Amino acid sequence: MTTNVLLAGLVLAGGTLLAACASTEHAEQTLTLSQVPGPVRATIEREGAGGKLEEIESEVKDGKTVYSADIAVGGQTYDIEIAADGSIISKELETD
């Protein structure tokens, strides 16, 4: 009986821990340009040359931090996903 109660407690605790990890996996955080790594900053500055940086966010996907920048250039706004090494993962034109 004591073993079953202990086992049930461990399963419950493990499930709670797993749920907590999963919920922080995709939590977005708003950042400033000075808060992102140098390679990410360089990519944002290059892609946004002559435009306006509207927002930067970071989130963890598959255990890796990914940065998303909204940049308005030439009357159009782009959502650019950038890896921590500064490489572009995706670049999409935002349509509202």
Coordinates of N, CA and C in Angstrom, one line a residue:
M1 N 0.8 -1.2 0.0 CA 0.0 0.0 0.0 C 0.9 1.3 0.0
T2 N 1.9 1.3 0.9 CA 2.8 2.5 0.9 C 3.5 2.6 -0.4
T3 N 3.9 1.5 -1.0 CA 4.6 1.6 -2.3 C 3.7 2.2 -3.3
N4 N 2.4 1.8 -3.4 CA 1.5 2.3 -4.4 C 1.3 3.8 -4.2
V5 N 1.2 4.3 -3.0 CA 1.0 5.7 -2.7 C 2.3 6.5 -3.1
L6 N 3.4 5.9 -2.8 CA 4.7 6.6 -3.1 C 4.9 6.6 -4.7
L7 N 4.5 5.5 -5.3 CA 4.6 5.5 -6.8 C 3.7 6.5 -7.4
A8 N 2.4 6.6 -6.9 CA 1.5 7.5 -7.4 C 2.0 8.9 -7.2
G9 N 2.6 9.2 -6.1 CA 3.1 10.5 -5.8 C 4.2 10.9 -6.8
L10 N 5.1 9.9 -7.1 CA 6.2 10.2 -8.0 C 5.7 10.4 -9.4
V11 N 4.7 9.7 -9.9 CA 4.1 9.8 -11.2 C 3.5 11.2 -11.3
L12 N 2.7 11.6 -10.2 CA 2.1 12.9 -10.2 C 3.1 14.1 -10.3
A13 N 4.2 13.9 -9.5 CA 5.3 15.0 -9.5 C 6.0 15.0 -10.8
G14 N 6.2 13.9 -11.4 CA 6.9 13.9 -12.7 C 6.0 14.5 -13.8
G15 N 4.7 14.2 -13.7 CA 3.8 14.9 -14.7 C 3.7 16.4 -14.5
T16 N 3.7 16.8 -13.3 CA 3.7 18.3 -13.0 C 5.0 18.9 -13.5
L17 N 6.1 18.3 -13.3 CA 7.4 18.8 -13.8 C 7.4 18.8 -15.3
L18 N 6.9 17.8 -16.0 CA 6.9 17.7 -17.4 C 6.0 18.8 -18.0
A19 N 4.9 19.1 -17.4 CA 3.9 20.1 -17.8 C 4.6 21.5 -17.6
A20 N 5.3 21.7 -16.5 CA 6.0 23.0 -16.3 C 7.1 23.2 -17.4
C21 N 7.8 22.2 -17.7 CA 8.8 22.4 -18.7 C 8.2 22.6 -20.1
A22 N 7.1 22.0 -20.4 CA 6.5 22.1 -21.7 C 5.9 23.5 -21.8
S23 N 5.4 24.1 -20.7 CA 4.7 25.4 -20.8 C 5.8 26.5 -21.0
T24 N 7.0 26.3 -20.5 CA 8.0 27.3 -20.7 C 8.7 27.2 -22.0
E25 N 8.5 26.0 -22.6 CA 9.2 25.7 -23.9 C 8.8 26.8 -25.0
H26 N 7.6 27.2 -25.0 CA 7.1 28.1 -26.0 C 6.7 29.5 -25.5
A27 N 7.1 29.9 -24.3 CA 6.8 31.2 -23.8 C 7.6 32.2 -24.5
E28 N 6.9 33.2 -25.1 CA 7.7 34.3 -25.8 C 8.1 35.4 -24.8
Q29 N 9.2 36.0 -25.1 CA 9.7 37.1 -24.3 C 10.1 38.2 -25.2
T30 N 9.6 39.4 -24.9 CA 9.9 40.6 -25.7 C 11.3 41.1 -25.3
L31 N 12.1 41.5 -26.3 CA 13.5 41.9 -26.0 C 13.7 43.2 -26.8
T32 N 14.8 43.9 -26.4 CA 15.3 45.0 -27.1 C 16.5 44.6 -28.0
L33 N 16.9 45.4 -28.9 CA 18.0 45.0 -29.8 C 19.3 44.8 -29.0
S34 N 19.5 45.5 -27.9 CA 20.7 45.3 -27.1 C 20.7 44.0 -26.3
Q35 N 19.6 43.4 -26.2 CA 19.5 42.2 -25.4 C 19.7 40.9 -26.2
V36 N 19.8 41.0 -27.5 CA 19.9 39.8 -28.3 C 21.4 39.5 -28.6
P37 N 21.8 38.3 -28.9 CA 23.2 37.9 -29.2 C 23.7 38.7 -30.4
G38 N 25.0 39.0 -30.4 CA 25.6 39.7 -31.5 C 25.3 39.2 -32.9
P39 N 25.3 37.9 -33.2 CA 25.0 37.5 -34.6 C 23.5 37.8 -34.9
V40 N 22.6 37.7 -34.0 CA 21.2 38.0 -34.2 C 21.0 39.4 -34.5
R41 N 21.7 40.3 -33.7 CA 21.6 41.7 -33.8 C 22.1 42.1 -35.2
A42 N 23.2 41.5 -35.7 CA 23.8 41.8 -37.0 C 22.8 41.5 -38.1
T43 N 22.1 40.3 -38.0 CA 21.1 40.0 -39.0 C 19.9 40.9 -39.0
I44 N 19.5 41.3 -37.8 CA 18.3 42.2 -37.7 C 18.7 43.6 -38.3
E45 N 19.9 44.1 -38.0 CA 20.4 45.3 -38.6 C 20.5 45.3 -40.1
R46 N 21.0 44.1 -40.6 CA 21.2 44.0 -42.0 C 19.8 43.9 -42.7
E47 N 18.9 43.1 -42.2 CA 17.6 42.9 -42.8 C 16.8 44.2 -42.7
G48 N 17.0 45.0 -41.6 CA 16.2 46.1 -41.4 C 16.8 47.4 -41.9
A49 N 17.9 47.4 -42.6 CA 18.5 48.6 -43.1 C 17.5 49.5 -43.8
G50 N 17.4 50.7 -43.4 CA 16.5 51.7 -44.0 C 15.1 51.5 -43.6
G51 N 14.8 50.6 -42.6 CA 13.5 50.4 -42.1 C 13.4 50.7 -40.7
K52 N 12.3 50.1 -40.1 CA 12.0 50.4 -38.7 C 11.8 49.0 -38.0
L53 N 12.5 48.8 -36.9 CA 12.4 47.6 -36.1 C 11.2 47.8 -35.2
E54 N 10.2 47.0 -35.3 CA 8.9 47.2 -34.5 C 8.9 46.3 -33.3
E55 N 9.5 45.1 -33.3 CA 9.4 44.2 -32.2 C 10.4 43.1 -32.3
I56 N 11.0 42.6 -31.2 CA 11.8 41.4 -31.2 C 11.3 40.5 -30.0
E57 N 11.1 39.3 -30.3 CA 10.7 38.3 -29.3 C 11.7 37.1 -29.4
S58 N 11.8 36.4 -28.3 CA 12.5 35.1 -28.3 C 11.6 34.1 -27.7
E59 N 11.8 32.9 -28.1 CA 11.2 31.7 -27.5 C 12.0 30.5 -27.8
V60 N 11.8 29.5 -27.0 CA 12.5 28.2 -27.1 C 11.7 27.2 -27.8
K61 N 12.3 26.7 -28.9 CA 11.6 25.7 -29.8 C 12.6 24.5 -29.9
D62 N 12.1 23.4 -29.5 CA 12.9 22.1 -29.6 C 14.2 22.3 -28.8
G63 N 14.2 23.1 -27.7 CA 15.4 23.2 -26.9 C 16.3 24.3 -27.3
K64 N 16.0 25.0 -28.4 CA 16.9 26.1 -29.0 C 16.1 27.4 -29.0
T65 N 16.9 28.5 -28.6 CA 16.3 29.8 -28.6 C 16.2 30.3 -30.0
V66 N 15.0 30.8 -30.4 CA 14.7 31.4 -31.7 C 14.3 32.8 -31.5
Y67 N 14.7 33.7 -32.3 CA 14.4 35.1 -32.2 C 13.5 35.5 -33.4
S68 N 12.5 36.3 -33.1 CA 11.6 36.7 -34.2 C 11.6 38.3 -34.2
A69 N 11.8 38.8 -35.3 CA 11.8 40.3 -35.4 C 10.8 40.8 -36.4
D70 N 10.0 41.8 -36.1 CA 9.1 42.4 -37.0 C 9.7 43.7 -37.5
I71 N 10.0 43.8 -38.8 CA 10.7 44.9 -39.3 C 9.9 45.5 -40.5
A72 N 9.6 46.8 -40.5 CA 8.9 47.5 -41.5 C 10.0 48.1 -42.5
V73 N 9.9 47.7 -43.7 CA 10.8 48.2 -44.7 C 10.0 48.5 -46.0
G74 N 10.2 49.7 -46.5 CA 9.5 50.1 -47.8 C 8.0 49.9 -47.8
G75 N 7.4 50.2 -46.6 CA 5.9 50.1 -46.5 C 5.4 48.7 -46.3
Q76 N 6.3 47.8 -46.1 CA 5.9 46.4 -45.9 C 6.5 45.9 -44.6
T77 N 5.8 45.1 -43.8 CA 6.3 44.5 -42.6 C 6.7 43.1 -42.7
Y78 N 7.8 42.7 -42.3 CA 8.3 41.3 -42.4 C 8.5 40.7 -41.0
D79 N 8.1 39.4 -40.9 CA 8.4 38.7 -39.7 C 9.6 37.8 -40.0
I80 N 10.7 38.0 -39.3 CA 11.9 37.2 -39.6 C 12.3 36.4 -38.4
E81 N 12.4 35.1 -38.6 CA 12.8 34.2 -37.5 C 14.3 33.9 -37.7
I82 N 15.0 34.1 -36.6 CA 16.5 34.0 -36.7 C 17.0 33.1 -35.6
A83 N 17.9 32.2 -36.0 CA 18.6 31.3 -35.0 C 19.6 32.1 -34.2
A84 N 20.0 31.5 -33.1 CA 21.0 32.2 -32.2 C 22.3 32.5 -32.9
D85 N 22.7 31.7 -34.0 CA 23.9 32.0 -34.7 C 23.8 33.1 -35.8
G86 N 22.6 33.7 -35.9 CA 22.3 34.7 -36.8 C 21.8 34.3 -38.2
S87 N 21.6 33.0 -38.4 CA 21.1 32.5 -39.7 C 19.6 32.7 -39.7
I88 N 19.1 33.0 -40.9 CA 17.6 33.2 -41.0 C 16.9 31.9 -41.2
I89 N 15.9 31.7 -40.3 CA 15.1 30.4 -40.4 C 14.0 30.6 -41.4
S90 N 13.3 31.8 -41.3 CA 12.3 32.1 -42.2 C 12.1 33.6 -42.3
K91 N 11.5 34.1 -43.4 CA 11.2 35.5 -43.6 C 9.9 35.5 -44.3
E92 N 8.9 36.1 -43.6 CA 7.5 36.2 -44.2 C 7.0 37.6 -44.2
L93 N 6.3 37.9 -45.3 CA 5.6 39.2 -45.4 C 4.4 39.1 -44.6
E94 N 4.2 40.1 -43.7 CA 3.0 40.1 -42.8 C 1.9 40.7 -43.6
T95 N 0.7 40.1 -43.6 CA -0.5 40.6 -44.2 C -1.6 40.8 -43.2
D96 N -2.1 42.0 -43.0 CA -3.1 42.2 -42.0 C -4.4 42.3 -42.6

